[in-house]
């Protein structure tokens, strides 16, 4: 399984960024895929995830109303549109996927997933 995240960068507070994740090398029929982040000195946390089977989504409370996750199953891509960015959104953002048979979106997005890509750094200047 390969997950390639891109789109990170430096942006001023209030600005926007769009992260992309290209997924390959797996044949899960259904899966949860999404974004986690790790801020300096903090634990990694689930930001937003989407269920490939029905498009249901999960958002952390801290990003609700500002971030939007979307996917393109045909291209095995997942995106995270981040608007109204805040300094506290700074961190390394990781794309991850959970294709285990008994996955649930909420559990996967709050407890971690099976496969991880290398992160992309998002820095929001205040």
Short mmCIF file of N, CA and C in Angstrom, two decimals:
data_model
loop_
_atom_site.label_atom_id
_atom_site.label_comp_id
_atom_site.label_asym_id
_atom_site.label_seq_id
_atom_site.Cartn_x
_atom_site.Cartn_y
_atom_site.Cartn_z
N UNK A 1 0.85 -1.19 0.00
CA UNK A 1 0.00 0.00 0.00
C UNK A 1 0.88 1.23 0.00
N UNK A 2 0.58 2.13 -0.89
CA UNK A 2 1.34 3.38 -0.97
C UNK A 2 0.39 4.56 -0.90
N UNK A 3 0.75 5.51 -0.08
CA UNK A 3 -0.05 6.71 0.09
C UNK A 3 0.89 7.90 -0.04
N UNK A 4 0.61 8.74 -1.02
CA UNK A 4 1.47 9.87 -1.30
C UNK A 4 0.70 11.16 -1.09
N UNK A 5 1.05 11.87 -0.03
CA UNK A 5 0.38 13.13 0.28
C UNK A 5 1.14 14.29 -0.32
N UNK A 6 0.41 15.31 -0.71
CA UNK A 6 1.03 16.52 -1.26
C UNK A 6 0.11 17.70 -1.00
N UNK A 7 0.65 18.90 -1.22
CA UNK A 7 -0.15 20.10 -1.11
C UNK A 7 0.12 20.95 0.10
N UNK A 8 0.98 20.48 0.99
CA UNK A 8 1.30 21.28 2.16
C UNK A 8 2.10 22.52 1.78
N UNK A 9 2.26 23.40 2.74
CA UNK A 9 3.01 24.62 2.49
C UNK A 9 2.82 25.62 3.59
N UNK A 10 3.29 26.82 3.31
CA UNK A 10 3.19 27.93 4.26
C UNK A 10 2.06 28.84 3.82
N UNK A 11 1.16 29.16 4.74
CA UNK A 11 0.03 30.01 4.43
C UNK A 11 -0.26 30.91 5.63
N UNK A 12 -0.78 32.07 5.36
CA UNK A 12 -1.15 32.98 6.45
C UNK A 12 -2.48 32.55 7.07
N UNK A 13 -2.65 32.90 8.31
CA UNK A 13 -3.91 32.62 8.98
C UNK A 13 -5.07 33.21 8.17
N UNK A 14 -6.13 32.43 8.05
CA UNK A 14 -7.27 32.83 7.24
C UNK A 14 -7.21 32.34 5.81
N UNK A 15 -6.07 31.83 5.43
CA UNK A 15 -5.90 31.35 4.07
C UNK A 15 -6.38 29.93 3.89
N UNK A 16 -6.11 29.39 2.70
CA UNK A 16 -6.59 28.05 2.34
C UNK A 16 -5.48 27.22 1.73
N UNK A 17 -5.61 25.93 1.89
CA UNK A 17 -4.73 24.96 1.24
C UNK A 17 -5.57 23.75 0.87
N UNK A 18 -5.13 23.04 -0.14
CA UNK A 18 -5.79 21.79 -0.52
C UNK A 18 -4.75 20.68 -0.53
N UNK A 19 -4.97 19.69 0.31
CA UNK A 19 -4.09 18.53 0.35
C UNK A 19 -4.65 17.44 -0.55
N UNK A 20 -3.74 16.70 -1.16
CA UNK A 20 -4.12 15.57 -2.00
C UNK A 20 -3.39 14.33 -1.54
N UNK A 21 -4.04 13.20 -1.68
CA UNK A 21 -3.41 11.93 -1.34
C UNK A 21 -3.70 10.94 -2.46
N UNK A 22 -2.63 10.42 -3.05
CA UNK A 22 -2.75 9.40 -4.08
C UNK A 22 -2.52 8.04 -3.45
N UNK A 23 -3.52 7.18 -3.52
CA UNK A 23 -3.45 5.86 -2.91
C UNK A 23 -3.28 4.79 -3.99
N UNK A 24 -2.44 3.82 -3.70
CA UNK A 24 -2.24 2.74 -4.66
C UNK A 24 -1.80 1.48 -3.94
N UNK A 25 -1.85 0.38 -4.66
CA UNK A 25 -1.31 -0.86 -4.14
C UNK A 25 -2.22 -1.63 -3.22
N UNK A 26 -3.52 -1.28 -3.19
CA UNK A 26 -4.42 -2.07 -2.37
C UNK A 26 -5.68 -2.38 -3.14
N UNK A 27 -6.35 -3.45 -2.69
CA UNK A 27 -7.56 -3.89 -3.37
C UNK A 27 -8.70 -4.07 -2.39
N UNK A 28 -8.71 -3.24 -1.36
CA UNK A 28 -9.81 -3.32 -0.40
C UNK A 28 -11.12 -3.00 -1.11
N UNK A 29 -12.13 -3.77 -0.82
CA UNK A 29 -13.42 -3.49 -1.44
C UNK A 29 -14.01 -2.21 -0.85
N UNK A 30 -13.95 -2.11 0.43
CA UNK A 30 -14.41 -0.92 1.14
C UNK A 30 -13.33 -0.53 2.14
N UNK A 31 -13.23 0.74 2.40
CA UNK A 31 -12.18 1.17 3.31
C UNK A 31 -12.47 2.57 3.81
N UNK A 32 -11.81 2.90 4.89
CA UNK A 32 -11.83 4.26 5.41
C UNK A 32 -10.48 4.88 5.06
N UNK A 33 -10.53 6.10 4.61
CA UNK A 33 -9.30 6.80 4.25
C UNK A 33 -9.42 8.23 4.72
N UNK A 34 -8.31 8.79 5.14
CA UNK A 34 -8.42 10.15 5.64
C UNK A 34 -7.11 10.76 6.05
N UNK A 35 -7.26 11.81 6.85
CA UNK A 35 -6.13 12.65 7.21
C UNK A 35 -5.96 12.74 8.72
N UNK A 36 -4.73 12.62 9.12
CA UNK A 36 -4.33 12.82 10.50
C UNK A 36 -3.30 13.94 10.52
N UNK A 37 -3.10 14.53 11.66
CA UNK A 37 -2.05 15.53 11.76
C UNK A 37 -1.35 15.42 13.10
N UNK A 38 -0.11 15.88 13.09
CA UNK A 38 0.66 15.91 14.32
C UNK A 38 1.33 17.27 14.42
N UNK A 39 0.91 18.00 15.44
CA UNK A 39 1.51 19.31 15.71
C UNK A 39 2.75 19.12 16.57
N UNK A 40 3.65 20.07 16.53
CA UNK A 40 4.87 19.96 17.35
C UNK A 40 4.54 19.76 18.82
N UNK A 41 5.10 18.72 19.40
CA UNK A 41 4.90 18.46 20.81
C UNK A 41 3.57 17.84 21.18
N UNK A 42 2.78 17.48 20.18
CA UNK A 42 1.46 16.91 20.45
C UNK A 42 1.32 15.54 19.81
N UNK A 43 0.34 14.81 20.27
CA UNK A 43 0.06 13.50 19.70
C UNK A 43 -0.65 13.65 18.35
N UNK A 44 -0.51 12.64 17.56
CA UNK A 44 -1.20 12.63 16.28
C UNK A 44 -2.71 12.52 16.50
N UNK A 45 -3.48 13.23 15.72
CA UNK A 45 -4.93 13.22 15.87
C UNK A 45 -5.61 13.06 14.52
N UNK A 46 -6.77 12.44 14.54
CA UNK A 46 -7.55 12.32 13.32
C UNK A 46 -8.21 13.64 12.98
N UNK A 47 -8.08 14.08 11.76
CA UNK A 47 -8.65 15.34 11.31
C UNK A 47 -9.96 15.12 10.57
N UNK A 48 -9.91 14.28 9.54
CA UNK A 48 -11.10 14.03 8.75
C UNK A 48 -10.90 12.75 7.95
N UNK A 49 -11.96 11.97 7.85
CA UNK A 49 -11.90 10.71 7.13
C UNK A 49 -13.19 10.50 6.34
N UNK A 50 -13.10 9.63 5.35
CA UNK A 50 -14.26 9.33 4.52
C UNK A 50 -14.33 7.83 4.28
N UNK A 51 -15.56 7.34 4.23
CA UNK A 51 -15.79 5.91 4.00
C UNK A 51 -16.04 5.71 2.51
N UNK A 52 -15.25 4.86 1.90
CA UNK A 52 -15.36 4.65 0.45
C UNK A 52 -16.69 4.01 0.08
N UNK A 53 -17.30 3.27 1.01
CA UNK A 53 -18.50 2.51 0.67
C UNK A 53 -19.72 3.40 0.48
N UNK A 54 -19.82 4.47 1.27
CA UNK A 54 -21.03 5.28 1.19
C UNK A 54 -20.76 6.79 1.24
N UNK A 55 -19.51 7.16 1.31
CA UNK A 55 -19.16 8.58 1.31
C UNK A 55 -19.39 9.28 2.63
N UNK A 56 -19.71 8.53 3.67
CA UNK A 56 -19.90 9.19 4.97
C UNK A 56 -18.58 9.75 5.44
N UNK A 57 -18.66 10.79 6.24
CA UNK A 57 -17.46 11.51 6.63
C UNK A 57 -17.40 11.71 8.14
N UNK A 58 -16.18 11.94 8.60
CA UNK A 58 -15.93 12.28 10.00
C UNK A 58 -15.03 13.51 10.01
N UNK A 59 -15.36 14.44 10.91
CA UNK A 59 -14.50 15.60 11.11
C UNK A 59 -14.23 15.77 12.59
N UNK A 60 -13.01 16.09 12.92
CA UNK A 60 -12.71 16.50 14.28
C UNK A 60 -13.44 17.81 14.57
N UNK A 61 -13.84 18.00 15.81
CA UNK A 61 -14.58 19.21 16.17
C UNK A 61 -13.81 20.47 15.81
N UNK A 62 -12.51 20.40 15.92
CA UNK A 62 -11.68 21.59 15.71
C UNK A 62 -11.67 22.06 14.26
N UNK A 63 -12.10 21.22 13.33
CA UNK A 63 -12.05 21.61 11.91
C UNK A 63 -13.41 21.66 11.25
N UNK A 64 -14.45 21.29 11.98
CA UNK A 64 -15.79 21.30 11.40
C UNK A 64 -16.15 22.69 10.89
N UNK A 65 -16.70 22.74 9.69
CA UNK A 65 -17.09 24.01 9.09
C UNK A 65 -15.97 24.71 8.35
N UNK A 66 -14.75 24.22 8.50
CA UNK A 66 -13.60 24.83 7.83
C UNK A 66 -12.94 23.90 6.83
N UNK A 67 -12.92 22.62 7.14
CA UNK A 67 -12.28 21.63 6.28
C UNK A 67 -13.34 20.78 5.59
N UNK A 68 -13.02 20.35 4.37
CA UNK A 68 -13.91 19.47 3.63
C UNK A 68 -13.10 18.35 3.00
N UNK A 69 -13.50 17.12 3.28
CA UNK A 69 -12.84 15.96 2.69
C UNK A 69 -13.66 15.48 1.51
N UNK A 70 -12.97 15.01 0.49
CA UNK A 70 -13.65 14.44 -0.67
C UNK A 70 -12.76 13.35 -1.26
N UNK A 71 -13.35 12.51 -2.07
CA UNK A 71 -12.55 11.46 -2.68
C UNK A 71 -13.01 11.19 -4.10
N UNK A 72 -12.14 10.57 -4.82
CA UNK A 72 -12.43 10.12 -6.19
C UNK A 72 -12.04 8.65 -6.23
N UNK A 73 -13.02 7.78 -6.04
CA UNK A 73 -12.71 6.35 -5.96
C UNK A 73 -12.09 5.82 -7.26
N UNK A 74 -12.51 6.36 -8.37
CA UNK A 74 -11.98 5.87 -9.65
C UNK A 74 -10.50 6.16 -9.78
N UNK A 75 -10.06 7.26 -9.19
CA UNK A 75 -8.65 7.64 -9.27
C UNK A 75 -7.88 7.28 -8.00
N UNK A 76 -8.58 6.74 -7.01
CA UNK A 76 -7.95 6.44 -5.72
C UNK A 76 -7.27 7.67 -5.13
N UNK A 77 -8.01 8.76 -5.16
CA UNK A 77 -7.51 10.02 -4.61
C UNK A 77 -8.42 10.47 -3.48
N UNK A 78 -7.84 11.12 -2.50
CA UNK A 78 -8.61 11.77 -1.44
C UNK A 78 -8.03 13.16 -1.23
N UNK A 79 -8.92 14.10 -0.98
CA UNK A 79 -8.53 15.49 -0.88
C UNK A 79 -9.00 16.08 0.44
N UNK A 80 -8.29 17.08 0.89
CA UNK A 80 -8.71 17.82 2.07
C UNK A 80 -8.60 19.31 1.76
N UNK A 81 -9.75 19.93 1.60
CA UNK A 81 -9.79 21.37 1.39
C UNK A 81 -9.83 22.05 2.75
N UNK A 82 -8.84 22.86 3.02
CA UNK A 82 -8.71 23.51 4.31
C UNK A 82 -8.87 25.02 4.13
N UNK A 83 -9.92 25.56 4.70
CA UNK A 83 -10.19 26.99 4.62
C UNK A 83 -10.11 27.61 6.01
N UNK A 84 -10.01 28.92 6.03
CA UNK A 84 -9.96 29.66 7.30
C UNK A 84 -8.93 29.06 8.24
N UNK A 85 -7.76 28.84 7.72
CA UNK A 85 -6.72 28.18 8.49
C UNK A 85 -6.30 29.02 9.68
N UNK A 86 -5.97 28.31 10.76
CA UNK A 86 -5.53 28.94 11.99
C UNK A 86 -4.12 28.46 12.33
N UNK A 87 -3.46 29.20 13.18
CA UNK A 87 -2.10 28.81 13.57
C UNK A 87 -2.09 27.41 14.18
N UNK A 88 -3.15 27.08 14.88
CA UNK A 88 -3.21 25.76 15.53
C UNK A 88 -3.44 24.61 14.55
N UNK A 89 -3.64 24.93 13.29
CA UNK A 89 -3.73 23.88 12.27
C UNK A 89 -2.34 23.45 11.78
N UNK A 90 -1.33 24.14 12.23
CA UNK A 90 0.04 23.81 11.85
C UNK A 90 0.40 22.40 12.29
N UNK A 91 1.05 21.68 11.39
CA UNK A 91 1.49 20.34 11.73
C UNK A 91 1.82 19.54 10.47
N UNK A 92 2.26 18.33 10.70
CA UNK A 92 2.48 17.41 9.60
C UNK A 92 1.20 16.63 9.38
N UNK A 93 0.71 16.65 8.17
CA UNK A 93 -0.54 15.97 7.82
C UNK A 93 -0.22 14.66 7.10
N UNK A 94 -0.84 13.61 7.60
CA UNK A 94 -0.62 12.27 7.06
C UNK A 94 -1.90 11.73 6.45
N UNK A 95 -1.74 11.05 5.35
CA UNK A 95 -2.84 10.31 4.75
C UNK A 95 -2.75 8.86 5.22
N UNK A 96 -3.88 8.26 5.53
CA UNK A 96 -3.88 6.89 6.03
C UNK A 96 -5.12 6.16 5.53
N UNK A 97 -5.03 4.82 5.51
CA UNK A 97 -6.15 4.01 5.04
C UNK A 97 -6.33 2.79 5.93
N UNK A 98 -7.59 2.43 6.13
CA UNK A 98 -7.93 1.25 6.91
C UNK A 98 -8.85 0.37 6.07
N UNK A 99 -8.36 -0.77 5.65
CA UNK A 99 -9.17 -1.69 4.85
C UNK A 99 -9.51 -2.96 5.59
N UNK A 100 -9.35 -2.93 6.91
CA UNK A 100 -9.67 -4.14 7.68
C UNK A 100 -11.16 -4.46 7.56
N UNK A 101 -11.48 -5.73 7.68
CA UNK A 101 -12.83 -6.20 7.41
C UNK A 101 -13.87 -5.54 8.30
N UNK A 102 -13.51 -5.31 9.55
CA UNK A 102 -14.47 -4.76 10.51
C UNK A 102 -14.26 -3.29 10.80
N UNK A 103 -13.67 -2.56 9.87
CA UNK A 103 -13.41 -1.15 10.15
C UNK A 103 -14.72 -0.39 10.35
N UNK A 104 -14.63 0.64 11.15
CA UNK A 104 -15.70 1.62 11.23
C UNK A 104 -15.07 2.99 11.08
N UNK A 105 -15.75 3.88 10.45
CA UNK A 105 -15.18 5.18 10.14
C UNK A 105 -14.75 5.92 11.40
N UNK A 106 -15.62 5.97 12.38
CA UNK A 106 -15.31 6.72 13.59
C UNK A 106 -14.10 6.13 14.31
N UNK A 107 -14.08 4.82 14.48
CA UNK A 107 -12.97 4.18 15.18
C UNK A 107 -11.67 4.38 14.43
N UNK A 108 -11.71 4.17 13.13
CA UNK A 108 -10.49 4.30 12.33
C UNK A 108 -9.94 5.71 12.39
N UNK A 109 -10.83 6.69 12.37
CA UNK A 109 -10.37 8.07 12.30
C UNK A 109 -9.96 8.62 13.66
N UNK A 110 -10.37 7.98 14.71
CA UNK A 110 -10.00 8.46 16.04
C UNK A 110 -8.92 7.61 16.70
N UNK A 111 -8.69 6.42 16.19
CA UNK A 111 -7.71 5.55 16.82
C UNK A 111 -6.55 5.17 15.91
N UNK A 112 -6.65 5.49 14.65
CA UNK A 112 -5.54 5.19 13.76
C UNK A 112 -5.89 4.13 12.74
N UNK A 113 -5.08 4.05 11.73
CA UNK A 113 -5.36 3.15 10.60
C UNK A 113 -4.18 2.22 10.35
N UNK A 114 -4.38 1.32 9.38
CA UNK A 114 -3.38 0.28 9.14
C UNK A 114 -2.18 0.77 8.36
N UNK A 115 -2.45 1.63 7.40
CA UNK A 115 -1.38 2.03 6.48
C UNK A 115 -1.25 3.55 6.46
N UNK A 116 -0.01 3.99 6.44
CA UNK A 116 0.28 5.42 6.54
C UNK A 116 1.23 5.85 5.43
N UNK A 117 1.02 7.05 4.95
CA UNK A 117 1.97 7.64 4.03
C UNK A 117 2.89 8.60 4.76
N UNK A 118 3.86 9.09 4.04
CA UNK A 118 4.70 10.14 4.60
C UNK A 118 3.90 11.44 4.65
N UNK A 119 4.17 12.24 5.60
CA UNK A 119 3.38 13.44 5.80
C UNK A 119 3.77 14.59 4.90
N UNK A 120 2.91 15.57 4.91
CA UNK A 120 3.18 16.83 4.24
C UNK A 120 2.99 17.95 5.27
N UNK A 121 3.93 18.88 5.31
CA UNK A 121 3.95 19.90 6.35
C UNK A 121 3.05 21.07 5.98
N UNK A 122 2.19 21.43 6.92
CA UNK A 122 1.36 22.62 6.79
C UNK A 122 1.76 23.59 7.89
N UNK A 123 2.12 24.79 7.47
CA UNK A 123 2.51 25.81 8.44
C UNK A 123 1.61 27.03 8.24
N UNK A 124 0.92 27.39 9.29
CA UNK A 124 0.03 28.54 9.24
C UNK A 124 0.62 29.64 10.11
N UNK A 125 0.95 30.75 9.49
CA UNK A 125 1.55 31.86 10.22
C UNK A 125 0.46 32.81 10.71
N UNK A 126 0.63 33.25 11.91
CA UNK A 126 -0.40 34.14 12.50
C UNK A 126 -0.01 35.61 12.33
#
